[in-house]
CSV table of N, CA, C and O in Angstrom, one decimal:
chain,number,residue,atom,x,y,z
G,115,MET,N,2.6,-3.5,-83.0
G,115,MET,CA,3.6,-4.6,-83.2
G,115,MET,C,2.8,-5.9,-83.4
G,115,MET,O,2.0,-6.3,-82.6
G,116,GLU,N,3.1,-6.6,-84.5
G,116,GLU,CA,2.5,-7.8,-84.8
G,116,GLU,C,3.2,-9.0,-84.1
G,116,GLU,O,4.4,-9.1,-84.3
G,117,GLN,N,2.4,-9.8,-83.4
G,117,GLN,CA,3.0,-10.9,-82.6
G,117,GLN,C,2.2,-12.2,-82.8
G,117,GLN,O,1.0,-12.1,-83.3
G,118,ILE,N,2.7,-13.3,-82.4
G,118,ILE,CA,2.0,-14.5,-82.4
G,118,ILE,C,1.7,-14.9,-80.9
G,118,ILE,O,2.5,-15.0,-80.1
G,119,PHE,N,0.4,-15.2,-80.7
G,119,PHE,CA,-0.1,-15.6,-79.4
G,119,PHE,C,-0.5,-17.0,-79.4
G,119,PHE,O,-1.2,-17.4,-80.4
G,120,ARG,N,-0.2,-17.8,-78.4
G,120,ARG,CA,-0.6,-19.2,-78.3
G,120,ARG,C,-1.3,-19.3,-76.9
G,120,ARG,O,-0.7,-18.9,-75.9
G,121,VAL,N,-2.5,-19.9,-76.9
G,121,VAL,CA,-3.3,-20.1,-75.7
G,121,VAL,C,-3.4,-21.6,-75.5
G,121,VAL,O,-3.8,-22.3,-76.5
G,122,GLU,N,-3.2,-22.0,-74.3
G,122,GLU,CA,-3.3,-23.5,-74.0
G,122,GLU,C,-4.1,-23.6,-72.7
G,122,GLU,O,-3.8,-22.9,-71.8
G,123,ILE,N,-5.0,-24.6,-72.7
G,123,ILE,CA,-5.7,-25.0,-71.5
G,123,ILE,C,-5.5,-26.5,-71.3
G,123,ILE,O,-5.4,-27.2,-72.3
G,124,SER,N,-5.4,-26.9,-70.1
G,124,SER,CA,-5.3,-28.3,-69.8
G,124,SER,C,-5.8,-28.6,-68.4
G,124,SER,O,-5.9,-27.7,-67.5
G,125,SER,N,-6.1,-29.8,-68.1
G,125,SER,CA,-6.6,-30.3,-66.8
G,125,SER,C,-6.2,-31.8,-66.6
G,125,SER,O,-6.3,-32.5,-67.6
G,126,LYS,N,-5.9,-32.1,-65.4
G,126,LYS,CA,-5.6,-33.5,-65.1
G,126,LYS,C,-6.9,-34.1,-64.5
G,126,LYS,O,-6.8,-35.3,-64.1
G,127,PHE,N,-8.0,-33.4,-64.4
G,127,PHE,CA,-9.2,-33.9,-63.8
G,127,PHE,C,-9.7,-35.1,-64.5
G,127,PHE,O,-9.9,-35.1,-65.8
G,128,GLU,N,-9.9,-36.2,-63.8
G,128,GLU,CA,-10.3,-37.5,-64.4
G,128,GLU,C,-11.7,-37.4,-65.1
G,128,GLU,O,-11.9,-38.2,-66.0
G,129,GLU,N,-12.5,-36.5,-64.6
G,129,GLU,CA,-13.9,-36.5,-65.2
G,129,GLU,C,-14.1,-35.3,-66.1
G,129,GLU,O,-15.2,-34.8,-66.3
G,130,LEU,N,-13.0,-34.8,-66.7
G,130,LEU,CA,-13.1,-33.7,-67.7
G,130,LEU,C,-14.1,-34.1,-68.8
G,130,LEU,O,-14.7,-33.2,-69.4
G,131,TRP,N,-14.3,-35.3,-69.1
G,131,TRP,CA,-15.2,-35.8,-70.1
G,131,TRP,C,-16.6,-35.3,-69.9
G,131,TRP,O,-17.4,-35.3,-70.8
G,132,ARG,N,-17.0,-34.9,-68.7
G,132,ARG,CA,-18.3,-34.5,-68.4
G,132,ARG,C,-18.6,-33.1,-68.9
G,132,ARG,O,-19.7,-32.6,-68.7
G,133,TYR,N,-17.7,-32.5,-69.6
G,133,TYR,CA,-17.8,-31.1,-70.0
G,133,TYR,C,-17.6,-30.9,-71.5
G,133,TYR,O,-16.7,-31.5,-72.1
G,134,ASN,N,-18.5,-30.1,-72.1
G,134,ASN,CA,-18.3,-29.6,-73.4
G,134,ASN,C,-17.3,-28.4,-73.2
G,134,ASN,O,-17.5,-27.6,-72.3
G,135,ILE,N,-16.3,-28.3,-74.0
G,135,ILE,CA,-15.2,-27.4,-73.9
G,135,ILE,C,-15.1,-26.5,-75.1
G,135,ILE,O,-15.1,-27.0,-76.2
G,136,VAL,N,-15.0,-25.2,-74.9
G,136,VAL,CA,-14.8,-24.3,-76.0
G,136,VAL,C,-13.7,-23.3,-75.6
G,136,VAL,O,-13.7,-22.7,-74.6
G,137,LEU,N,-12.7,-23.3,-76.5
G,137,LEU,CA,-11.6,-22.3,-76.4
G,137,LEU,C,-11.6,-21.5,-77.7
G,137,LEU,O,-11.4,-22.1,-78.7
G,138,MET,N,-11.8,-20.2,-77.6
G,138,MET,CA,-11.8,-19.4,-78.8
G,138,MET,C,-11.2,-18.1,-78.5
G,138,MET,O,-11.1,-17.6,-77.3
G,139,GLY,N,-10.7,-17.4,-79.5
G,139,GLY,CA,-10.1,-16.1,-79.3
G,139,GLY,C,-10.0,-15.3,-80.6
G,139,GLY,O,-9.9,-15.9,-81.7
G,140,GLY,N,-9.9,-14.0,-80.4
G,140,GLY,CA,-9.7,-13.1,-81.5
G,140,GLY,C,-8.5,-12.4,-81.4
G,140,GLY,O,-8.1,-12.0,-80.2
G,141,GLY,N,-7.8,-12.1,-82.5
G,141,GLY,CA,-6.5,-11.3,-82.4
G,141,GLY,C,-6.8,-9.9,-83.0
G,141,GLY,O,-7.6,-9.9,-84.0
G,142,PHE,N,-6.3,-8.9,-82.4
G,142,PHE,CA,-6.6,-7.5,-82.9
G,142,PHE,C,-5.3,-6.8,-83.1
G,142,PHE,O,-4.3,-7.0,-82.4
G,143,ASN,N,-5.4,-5.8,-84.1
G,143,ASN,CA,-4.2,-5.0,-84.3
G,143,ASN,C,-4.2,-3.8,-83.4
G,143,ASN,O,-5.2,-3.7,-82.6
G,144,ALA,N,-3.3,-2.9,-83.5
G,144,ALA,CA,-3.2,-1.8,-82.5
G,144,ALA,C,-4.4,-0.8,-82.7
G,144,ALA,O,-4.7,-0.1,-81.7
G,145,LYS,N,-5.1,-0.8,-83.8
G,145,LYS,CA,-6.2,0.0,-84.0
G,145,LYS,C,-7.5,-0.6,-83.4
G,145,LYS,O,-8.6,0.0,-83.5
G,146,GLY,N,-7.4,-1.9,-82.9
G,146,GLY,CA,-8.6,-2.5,-82.4
G,146,GLY,C,-9.4,-3.3,-83.4
G,146,GLY,O,-10.4,-3.8,-83.1
G,147,GLU,N,-8.8,-3.4,-84.6
G,147,GLU,CA,-9.5,-4.2,-85.7
G,147,GLU,C,-9.1,-5.7,-85.5
G,147,GLU,O,-8.0,-6.0,-85.3
G,148,GLN,N,-10.2,-6.5,-85.7
G,148,GLN,CA,-9.9,-8.0,-85.6
G,148,GLN,C,-9.2,-8.4,-86.8
G,148,GLN,O,-9.6,-8.2,-88.0
G,149,VAL,N,-8.0,-9.1,-86.6
G,149,VAL,CA,-7.2,-9.6,-87.7
G,149,VAL,C,-7.1,-11.1,-87.8
G,149,VAL,O,-6.6,-11.7,-88.7
G,150,ASP,N,-7.5,-11.8,-86.7
G,150,ASP,CA,-7.4,-13.3,-86.7
G,150,ASP,C,-8.5,-13.8,-85.7
G,150,ASP,O,-9.0,-13.1,-84.8
G,151,PHE,N,-8.8,-15.1,-85.9
G,151,PHE,CA,-9.8,-15.8,-85.0
G,151,PHE,C,-9.4,-17.3,-85.1
G,151,PHE,O,-9.0,-17.8,-86.1
G,152,ALA,N,-9.4,-17.9,-83.9
G,152,ALA,CA,-9.2,-19.4,-83.8
G,152,ALA,C,-10.0,-20.0,-82.7
G,152,ALA,O,-10.4,-19.3,-81.8
G,153,SER,N,-10.4,-21.3,-82.9
G,153,SER,CA,-11.1,-21.9,-81.9
G,153,SER,C,-10.8,-23.4,-81.8
G,153,SER,O,-10.3,-24.0,-82.8
G,154,SER,N,-11.0,-24.0,-80.7
G,154,SER,CA,-10.9,-25.4,-80.5
G,154,SER,C,-12.0,-25.9,-79.6
G,154,SER,O,-12.2,-25.3,-78.5
G,155,THR,N,-12.8,-26.9,-80.0
G,155,THR,CA,-13.9,-27.3,-79.2
G,155,THR,C,-13.9,-28.8,-79.0
G,155,THR,O,-13.4,-29.6,-79.8
G,156,ALA,N,-14.6,-29.2,-77.9
G,156,ALA,CA,-14.9,-30.6,-77.6
G,156,ALA,C,-16.4,-30.7,-77.3
G,156,ALA,O,-16.8,-30.4,-76.2
G,157,GLN,N,-17.2,-30.9,-78.3
G,157,GLN,CA,-18.6,-31.0,-78.1
G,157,GLN,C,-18.9,-32.5,-77.8
G,157,GLN,O,-19.1,-33.3,-78.8
G,158,ILE,N,-19.0,-32.9,-76.6
G,158,ILE,CA,-19.2,-34.3,-76.2
G,158,ILE,C,-20.6,-34.8,-76.3
G,158,ILE,O,-20.9,-35.8,-76.8
G,159,ALA,N,-21.5,-34.0,-75.6
G,159,ALA,CA,-22.9,-34.4,-75.6
G,159,ALA,C,-23.8,-33.2,-75.3
G,159,ALA,O,-23.3,-32.1,-74.9
G,160,LYS,N,-25.1,-33.4,-75.5
G,160,LYS,CA,-26.0,-32.3,-75.3
G,160,LYS,C,-26.1,-32.0,-73.8
G,160,LYS,O,-26.0,-33.0,-73.0
G,161,VAL,N,-26.2,-30.8,-73.4
G,161,VAL,CA,-26.4,-30.4,-72.0
G,161,VAL,C,-27.6,-31.2,-71.4
G,161,VAL,O,-28.7,-31.2,-72.1
G,162,GLY,N,-27.4,-31.8,-70.3
G,162,GLY,CA,-28.5,-32.6,-69.7
G,162,GLY,C,-28.5,-34.0,-70.0
G,162,GLY,O,-29.3,-34.8,-69.6
G,163,THR,N,-27.5,-34.5,-70.8
G,163,THR,CA,-27.4,-35.9,-71.1
G,163,THR,C,-27.3,-36.8,-69.9
G,163,THR,O,-27.9,-37.8,-69.7
G,164,ASN,N,-26.4,-36.3,-68.9
G,164,ASN,CA,-26.2,-37.0,-67.7
G,164,ASN,C,-25.9,-38.5,-67.8
G,164,ASN,O,-26.7,-39.4,-67.4
G,165,PHE,N,-24.8,-38.8,-68.5
G,165,PHE,CA,-24.4,-40.2,-68.6
G,165,PHE,C,-24.3,-40.8,-67.2
G,165,PHE,O,-23.9,-40.1,-66.2
G,166,THR,N,-24.5,-42.1,-67.0
G,166,THR,CA,-24.4,-42.7,-65.7
G,166,THR,C,-22.9,-43.2,-65.5
G,166,THR,O,-22.6,-43.6,-64.4
G,167,GLU,N,-22.1,-43.3,-66.6
G,167,GLU,CA,-20.7,-43.6,-66.5
G,167,GLU,C,-20.0,-43.1,-67.7
G,167,GLU,O,-20.6,-42.6,-68.7
G,168,LYS,N,-18.7,-43.1,-67.7
G,168,LYS,CA,-17.9,-42.5,-68.8
G,168,LYS,C,-18.1,-43.4,-70.0
G,168,LYS,O,-17.8,-44.6,-70.0
G,169,PRO,N,-18.5,-42.9,-71.1
G,169,PRO,CA,-18.6,-43.6,-72.4
G,169,PRO,C,-17.3,-44.1,-72.8
G,169,PRO,O,-16.3,-43.4,-72.8
G,170,ALA,N,-17.2,-45.4,-73.3
G,170,ALA,CA,-15.9,-46.0,-73.8
G,170,ALA,C,-15.2,-45.2,-74.8
G,170,ALA,O,-14.0,-45.1,-74.8
G,171,GLN,N,-16.0,-44.5,-75.7
G,171,GLN,CA,-15.3,-43.7,-76.8
G,171,GLN,C,-14.6,-42.5,-76.3
G,171,GLN,O,-13.9,-41.9,-77.0
G,172,LEU,N,-14.8,-42.2,-75.0
G,172,LEU,CA,-14.1,-41.0,-74.4
G,172,LEU,C,-12.9,-41.3,-73.7
G,172,LEU,O,-12.3,-40.5,-73.0
G,173,GLU,N,-12.4,-42.6,-73.7
G,173,GLU,CA,-11.2,-43.0,-73.0
G,173,GLU,C,-10.0,-42.2,-73.4
G,173,GLU,O,-9.2,-41.9,-72.6
G,174,ASP,N,-9.9,-41.8,-74.6
G,174,ASP,CA,-8.7,-41.1,-75.1
G,174,ASP,C,-9.0,-39.6,-75.4
G,174,ASP,O,-8.4,-39.0,-76.2
G,175,MET,N,-10.0,-39.1,-74.7
G,175,MET,CA,-10.4,-37.7,-74.8
G,175,MET,C,-9.2,-36.8,-74.5
G,175,MET,O,-8.5,-37.0,-73.5
G,176,PRO,N,-8.9,-35.8,-75.3
G,176,PRO,CA,-7.7,-34.9,-75.0
G,176,PRO,C,-8.0,-34.2,-73.7
G,176,PRO,O,-9.1,-33.9,-73.3
G,177,ARG,N,-6.9,-33.9,-73.0
G,177,ARG,CA,-7.0,-33.1,-71.8
G,177,ARG,C,-6.3,-31.7,-72.0
G,177,ARG,O,-6.1,-31.0,-71.0
G,178,GLU,N,-6.0,-31.4,-73.2
G,178,GLU,CA,-5.3,-30.2,-73.5
G,178,GLU,C,-5.9,-29.6,-74.8
G,178,GLU,O,-6.1,-30.4,-75.8
G,179,TYR,N,-6.1,-28.3,-74.9
G,179,TYR,CA,-6.6,-27.6,-76.1
G,179,TYR,C,-5.8,-26.4,-76.3
G,179,TYR,O,-5.3,-25.7,-75.4
G,180,LYS,N,-5.5,-26.1,-77.6
G,180,LYS,CA,-4.6,-25.0,-78.0
G,180,LYS,C,-5.2,-24.2,-79.1
G,180,LYS,O,-5.9,-24.8,-80.0
G,181,ILE,N,-4.9,-22.9,-79.1
G,181,ILE,CA,-5.2,-22.1,-80.3
G,181,ILE,C,-4.0,-21.2,-80.5
G,181,ILE,O,-3.3,-20.9,-79.6
G,182,THR,N,-3.8,-20.7,-81.8
G,182,THR,CA,-2.8,-19.8,-82.1
G,182,THR,C,-3.4,-18.6,-82.9
G,182,THR,O,-4.2,-18.8,-83.8
G,183,LEU,N,-3.0,-17.4,-82.5
G,183,LEU,CA,-3.5,-16.2,-83.1
G,183,LEU,C,-2.3,-15.4,-83.6
G,183,LEU,O,-1.4,-15.1,-82.9
G,184,SER,N,-2.3,-15.1,-84.9
G,184,SER,CA,-1.1,-14.5,-85.5
G,184,SER,C,-1.3,-13.1,-86.0
G,184,SER,O,-2.4,-12.6,-86.2
G,185,ASN,N,-0.2,-12.4,-86.1
G,185,ASN,CA,-0.1,-11.0,-86.6
G,185,ASN,C,-1.1,-10.1,-85.9
G,185,ASN,O,-1.8,-9.3,-86.5
G,186,CYS,N,-1.0,-10.2,-84.6
G,186,CYS,CA,-1.9,-9.3,-83.8
G,186,CYS,C,-1.1,-8.6,-82.7
G,186,CYS,O,0.0,-9.0,-82.3
G,187,ASP,N,-1.7,-7.5,-82.2
G,187,ASP,CA,-1.1,-6.7,-81.1
G,187,ASP,C,-1.6,-7.1,-79.7
G,187,ASP,O,-0.9,-7.1,-78.7
G,188,ASN,N,-2.9,-7.6,-79.7
G,188,ASN,CA,-3.5,-8.1,-78.5
G,188,ASN,C,-4.6,-9.1,-78.8
G,188,ASN,O,-5.0,-9.2,-79.9
G,189,ILE,N,-5.0,-9.8,-77.8
G,189,ILE,CA,-6.1,-10.8,-78.0
G,189,ILE,C,-7.2,-10.8,-76.9
G,189,ILE,O,-7.0,-10.2,-75.9
G,190,ALA,N,-8.3,-11.3,-77.3
G,190,ALA,CA,-9.4,-11.6,-76.4
G,190,ALA,C,-9.7,-13.0,-76.5
G,190,ALA,O,-10.0,-13.5,-77.6
G,191,THR,N,-9.6,-13.7,-75.4
G,191,THR,CA,-9.8,-15.2,-75.4
G,191,THR,C,-11.0,-15.6,-74.5
G,191,THR,O,-11.1,-15.0,-73.4
G,192,TYR,N,-11.7,-16.5,-74.9
G,192,TYR,CA,-12.9,-17.0,-74.1
G,192,TYR,C,-12.8,-18.5,-73.9
G,192,TYR,O,-12.6,-19.2,-74.9
G,193,ILE,N,-13.0,-18.9,-72.7
G,193,ILE,CA,-13.0,-20.4,-72.4
G,193,ILE,C,-14.3,-20.7,-71.7
G,193,ILE,O,-14.6,-20.1,-70.7
G,194,TYR,N,-14.9,-21.7,-72.2
G,194,TYR,CA,-16.2,-22.2,-71.6
G,194,TYR,C,-16.1,-23.7,-71.3
G,194,TYR,O,-15.7,-24.5,-72.2
G,195,LEU,N,-16.5,-24.1,-70.1
G,195,LEU,CA,-16.6,-25.4,-69.7
G,195,LEU,C,-18.1,-25.6,-69.3
G,195,LEU,O,-18.5,-25.0,-68.3
G,196,VAL,N,-18.8,-26.3,-70.1
G,196,VAL,CA,-20.3,-26.5,-69.8
G,196,VAL,C,-20.6,-28.0,-69.5
G,196,VAL,O,-20.4,-28.8,-70.4
G,197,PRO,N,-21.0,-28.2,-68.3
G,197,PRO,CA,-21.3,-29.6,-67.9
G,197,PRO,C,-22.5,-30.2,-68.7
G,197,PRO,O,-23.6,-29.6,-68.7
G,198,HIS,N,-22.3,-31.4,-69.3
G,198,HIS,CA,-23.5,-32.1,-69.9
G,198,HIS,C,-23.9,-33.2,-68.9
G,198,HIS,O,-25.0,-33.7,-69.0
G,199,THR,N,-23.0,-33.6,-68.0
G,199,THR,CA,-23.2,-34.7,-67.1
G,199,THR,C,-22.8,-34.1,-65.7
G,199,THR,O,-21.6,-33.7,-65.5
G,200,LEU,N,-23.7,-34.1,-64.8
G,200,LEU,CA,-23.4,-33.5,-63.4
G,200,LEU,C,-22.7,-34.6,-62.6
G,200,LEU,O,-22.6,-35.8,-63.0
G,201,PRO,N,-22.0,-34.1,-61.5
G,201,PRO,CA,-21.4,-35.1,-60.6
G,201,PRO,C,-22.3,-36.3,-60.2
G,201,PRO,O,-23.5,-36.1,-60.1
G,202,PHE,N,-21.7,-37.4,-60.0
G,202,PHE,CA,-22.5,-38.6,-59.8
G,202,PHE,C,-23.2,-38.6,-58.4
G,202,PHE,O,-24.2,-39.2,-58.1
G,203,SER,N,-22.6,-37.9,-57.4
G,203,SER,CA,-23.1,-37.8,-56.1
G,203,SER,C,-23.8,-36.4,-56.0
G,203,SER,O,-23.5,-35.4,-56.5
G,204,ASN,N,-24.9,-36.5,-55.2
G,204,ASN,CA,-25.7,-35.2,-55.0
G,204,ASN,C,-25.1,-34.4,-53.8
G,204,ASN,O,-25.6,-33.3,-53.5
G,205,GLU,N,-24.1,-34.9,-53.1
G,205,GLU,CA,-23.5,-34.2,-52.0
G,205,GLU,C,-22.5,-33.3,-52.5
G,205,GLU,O,-21.5,-33.7,-53.1
G,206,ILE,N,-22.7,-32.0,-52.2
G,206,ILE,CA,-21.8,-30.9,-52.7
G,206,ILE,C,-20.4,-31.2,-52.3
G,206,ILE,O,-19.4,-31.0,-53.1
G,207,GLY,N,-20.1,-31.6,-51.1
G,207,GLY,CA,-18.7,-31.8,-50.6
G,207,GLY,C,-17.9,-32.9,-51.3
G,207,GLY,O,-16.7,-32.9,-51.3
G,208,THR,N,-18.6,-33.7,-52.1
G,208,THR,CA,-17.9,-34.8,-52.8
G,208,THR,C,-17.5,-34.3,-54.2
G,208,THR,O,-16.8,-35.1,-54.9
G,209,ALA,N,-17.9,-33.1,-54.6
G,209,ALA,CA,-17.6,-32.6,-55.9
G,209,ALA,C,-16.8,-31.3,-55.8
G,209,ALA,O,-17.3,-30.2,-56.1
G,210,GLU,N,-15.6,-31.4,-55.3
G,210,GLU,CA,-14.7,-30.2,-55.1
G,210,GLU,C,-14.4,-29.6,-56.4
G,210,GLU,O,-14.3,-30.3,-57.4
G,211,PRO,N,-14.1,-28.3,-56.5
G,211,PRO,CA,-13.7,-27.7,-57.7
G,211,PRO,C,-12.4,-28.3,-58.2
G,211,PRO,O,-11.6,-28.8,-57.4
G,212,PHE,N,-12.2,-28.4,-59.5
G,212,PHE,CA,-11.0,-28.9,-60.1
G,212,PHE,C,-10.2,-27.8,-60.8
G,212,PHE,O,-10.7,-26.7,-61.1
G,213,ASP,N,-8.9,-28.1,-61.1
G,213,ASP,CA,-8.1,-27.1,-61.7
G,213,ASP,C,-8.1,-27.1,-63.2
G,213,ASP,O,-8.1,-28.2,-63.8
G,214,LEU,N,-8.1,-26.0,-63.8
G,214,LEU,CA,-7.9,-25.8,-65.3
G,214,LEU,C,-6.7,-24.9,-65.4
G,214,LEU,O,-6.7,-23.7,-64.9
G,215,LYS,N,-5.7,-25.4,-66.0
G,215,LYS,CA,-4.5,-24.6,-66.2
G,215,LYS,C,-4.6,-23.8,-67.5
G,215,LYS,O,-4.9,-24.4,-68.5
G,216,VAL,N,-4.4,-22.5,-67.4
G,216,VAL,CA,-4.5,-21.6,-68.6
G,216,VAL,C,-3.1,-20.9,-68.7
G,216,VAL,O,-2.7,-20.3,-67.8
G,217,GLU,N,-2.5,-21.1,-69.9
G,217,GLU,CA,-1.3,-20.4,-70.2
G,217,GLU,C,-1.4,-19.7,-71.6
G,217,GLU,O,-2.0,-20.2,-72.5
G,218,VAL,N,-0.7,-18.5,-71.6
G,218,VAL,CA,-0.7,-17.7,-72.8
G,218,VAL,C,0.8,-17.3,-73.1
G,218,VAL,O,1.4,-16.8,-72.2
G,219,TRP,N,1.2,-17.5,-74.3
G,219,TRP,CA,2.5,-17.1,-74.8
G,219,TRP,C,2.4,-16.0,-75.8
G,219,TRP,O,1.5,-16.1,-76.7
G,220,CYS,N,3.2,-15.0,-75.8
G,220,CYS,CA,3.3,-14.0,-76.8
G,220,CYS,C,4.7,-14.2,-77.4
G,220,CYS,O,5.7,-14.0,-76.7
G,221,ASP,N,4.7,-14.6,-78.7
G,221,ASP,CA,5.9,-15.1,-79.3
G,221,ASP,C,6.4,-16.2,-78.5
G,221,ASP,O,5.7,-17.2,-78.3
G,222,ASP,N,7.6,-16.1,-77.9
G,222,ASP,CA,8.1,-17.2,-77.1
G,222,ASP,C,8.1,-16.9,-75.6
G,222,ASP,O,8.7,-17.6,-74.8
G,223,GLU,N,7.4,-15.8,-75.2
G,223,GLU,CA,7.4,-15.4,-73.8
G,223,GLU,C,6.1,-15.7,-73.2
G,223,GLU,O,5.0,-15.3,-73.7
G,224,LYS,N,6.1,-16.4,-72.0
G,224,LYS,CA,4.9,-16.7,-71.3
G,224,LYS,C,4.4,-15.5,-70.6
G,224,LYS,O,5.1,-14.9,-69.8
G,225,ILE,N,3.2,-15.0,-71.0
G,225,ILE,CA,2.7,-13.8,-70.4
G,225,ILE,C,1.5,-14.0,-69.4
G,225,ILE,O,1.1,-13.1,-68.7
G,226,TYR,N,1.0,-15.2,-69.3
G,226,TYR,CA,-0.1,-15.5,-68.4
G,226,TYR,C,0.0,-17.0,-68.1
G,226,TYR,O,0.2,-17.9,-68.9
G,227,SER,N,-0.1,-17.3,-66.8
G,227,SER,CA,-0.1,-18.7,-66.3
G,227,SER,C,-0.9,-18.7,-65.0
G,227,SER,O,-0.4,-18.2,-64.0
G,228,GLN,N,-2.1,-19.3,-65.0
G,228,GLN,CA,-3.0,-19.4,-63.9
G,228,GLN,C,-3.7,-20.7,-63.8
G,228,GLN,O,-4.0,-21.3,-64.9
G,229,ARG,N,-4.0,-21.1,-62.6
G,229,ARG,CA,-4.9,-22.3,-62.4
G,229,ARG,C,-6.2,-21.7,-62.0
G,229,ARG,O,-6.3,-21.1,-61.0
G,230,HIS,N,-7.2,-22.0,-62.8
G,230,HIS,CA,-8.6,-21.5,-62.5
G,230,HIS,C,-9.3,-22.7,-61.8
G,230,HIS,O,-9.2,-23.8,-62.3
G,231,LYS,N,-10.0,-22.4,-60.7
G,231,LYS,CA,-10.9,-23.4,-60.1
G,231,LYS,C,-12.2,-23.5,-60.8
G,231,LYS,O,-12.9,-22.5,-61.0
G,232,ILE,N,-12.6,-24.7,-61.2
G,232,ILE,CA,-13.8,-24.9,-62.0
G,232,ILE,C,-14.8,-25.7,-61.1
G,232,ILE,O,-14.5,-26.7,-60.6
G,233,ASN,N,-16.0,-25.0,-60.9
G,233,ASN,CA,-17.0,-25.6,-60.2
G,233,ASN,C,-17.6,-26.8,-61.0
G,233,ASN,O,-18.0,-26.6,-62.1
G,234,GLN,N,-17.7,-28.0,-60.3
G,234,GLN,CA,-18.1,-29.2,-61.1
G,234,GLN,C,-19.6,-29.1,-61.4
G,234,GLN,O,-20.0,-29.8,-62.4
G,235,TRP,N,-20.4,-28.3,-60.7
G,235,TRP,CA,-21.8,-28.2,-61.0
G,235,TRP,C,-22.1,-27.2,-62.1
G,235,TRP,O,-23.0,-27.4,-63.0
G,236,SER,N,-21.4,-26.1,-62.1
G,236,SER,CA,-21.8,-25.0,-63.1
G,236,SER,C,-20.8,-24.8,-64.2
G,236,SER,O,-21.0,-24.1,-65.2
G,237,GLY,N,-19.6,-25.4,-64.1
G,237,GLY,CA,-18.6,-25.2,-65.1
G,237,GLY,C,-17.9,-23.9,-65.0
G,237,GLY,O,-17.8,-23.4,-63.9
G,238,ALA,N,-17.6,-23.2,-66.1
G,238,ALA,CA,-16.9,-22.0,-66.1
G,238,ALA,C,-17.0,-21.2,-67.4
G,238,ALA,O,-17.3,-21.7,-68.4
G,239,SER,N,-16.9,-19.9,-67.2
G,239,SER,CA,-16.8,-18.9,-68.3
G,239,SER,C,-15.6,-18.0,-68.0
G,239,SER,O,-15.7,-17.3,-67.0
G,240,ILE,N,-14.6,-18.0,-68.8
G,240,ILE,CA,-13.4,-17.3,-68.5
G,240,ILE,C,-13.1,-16.4,-69.6
G,240,ILE,O,-13.0,-16.8,-70.8
G,241,GLU,N,-12.8,-15.1,-69.4
G,241,GLU,CA,-12.5,-14.1,-70.4
G,241,GLU,C,-11.1,-13.6,-70.1
G,241,GLU,O,-10.8,-13.2,-68.9
G,242,LEU,N,-10.2,-13.6,-71.1
G,242,LEU,CA,-8.9,-13.0,-70.9
G,242,LEU,C,-8.6,-12.0,-72.1
G,242,LEU,O,-8.9,-12.3,-73.2
G,243,LYS,N,-8.1,-10.8,-71.7
G,243,LYS,CA,-7.7,-9.8,-72.7
G,243,LYS,C,-6.3,-9.5,-72.4
G,243,LYS,O,-6.0,-9.0,-71.4
G,244,LEU,N,-5.4,-9.9,-73.4
G,244,LEU,CA,-4.0,-9.8,-73.2
G,244,LEU,C,-3.3,-9.2,-74.4
G,244,LEU,O,-3.7,-9.4,-75.5
G,245,PRO,N,-2.1,-8.6,-74.3
G,245,PRO,CA,-1.6,-8.1,-73.0
G,245,PRO,C,-2.4,-6.9,-72.6
G,245,PRO,O,-3.0,-6.2,-73.4
G,246,LYS,N,-2.5,-6.6,-71.3
G,246,LYS,CA,-3.2,-5.5,-70.8
G,246,LYS,C,-2.5,-4.2,-71.1
G,246,LYS,O,-1.3,-4.1,-71.1
G,247,LYS,N,-3.3,-3.3,-71.6
G,247,LYS,CA,-2.7,-2.0,-71.9
G,247,LYS,C,-2.3,-1.2,-70.6
G,247,LYS,O,-2.9,-1.5,-69.6
G,248,GLU,N,-1.3,-0.4,-70.7
G,248,GLU,CA,-0.8,0.3,-69.5
G,248,GLU,C,-1.9,1.0,-68.7
G,248,GLU,O,-2.0,1.0,-67.5
G,249,GLU,N,-2.9,1.7,-69.4
G,249,GLU,CA,-3.9,2.4,-68.7
G,249,GLU,C,-4.9,1.5,-68.0
G,249,GLU,O,-5.5,1.8,-67.0
G,250,GLU,N,-5.0,0.2,-68.4
G,250,GLU,CA,-5.9,-0.8,-67.8
G,250,GLU,C,-5.2,-1.3,-66.5
G,250,GLU,O,-5.9,-1.7,-65.6
G,251,GLU,N,-3.9,-1.3,-66.4
G,251,GLU,CA,-3.2,-1.8,-65.3
G,251,GLU,C,-3.3,-0.9,-64.1
G,251,GLU,O,-3.0,-1.3,-62.9
G,252,LYS,N,-3.5,0.4,-64.3
G,252,LYS,CA,-3.5,1.4,-63.2
G,252,LYS,C,-4.7,1.3,-62.3
G,252,LYS,O,-5.7,0.8,-62.6
């Protein structure tokens, strides 16, 4: 069955600018053949840049990223948040994990909605394969 999948990630974290963000996904038909690919990225700085403050040009940085995958039966989505600037304090307790909201729609039905906790020091690598096949759910 060919469907349209929409993947959205967002965060209200004020220091989201400290991360390079990659949202990408592949769409597959029922035979497992890739039929679509989409990506959205925010390449802010080289890893290790360690800005001492938020650069002025990042004041209007998006806090939401989206991709759409069409004519597919299922998708594999990958989300990467890679810190280029570490937290300003060296005390672990002052850099609590922040929320990244991940939502996926299949046609107009929301099939996934989770808040992932993102470690401020290491970032995140998230893989989603949706919808899950019946044999995977058992």
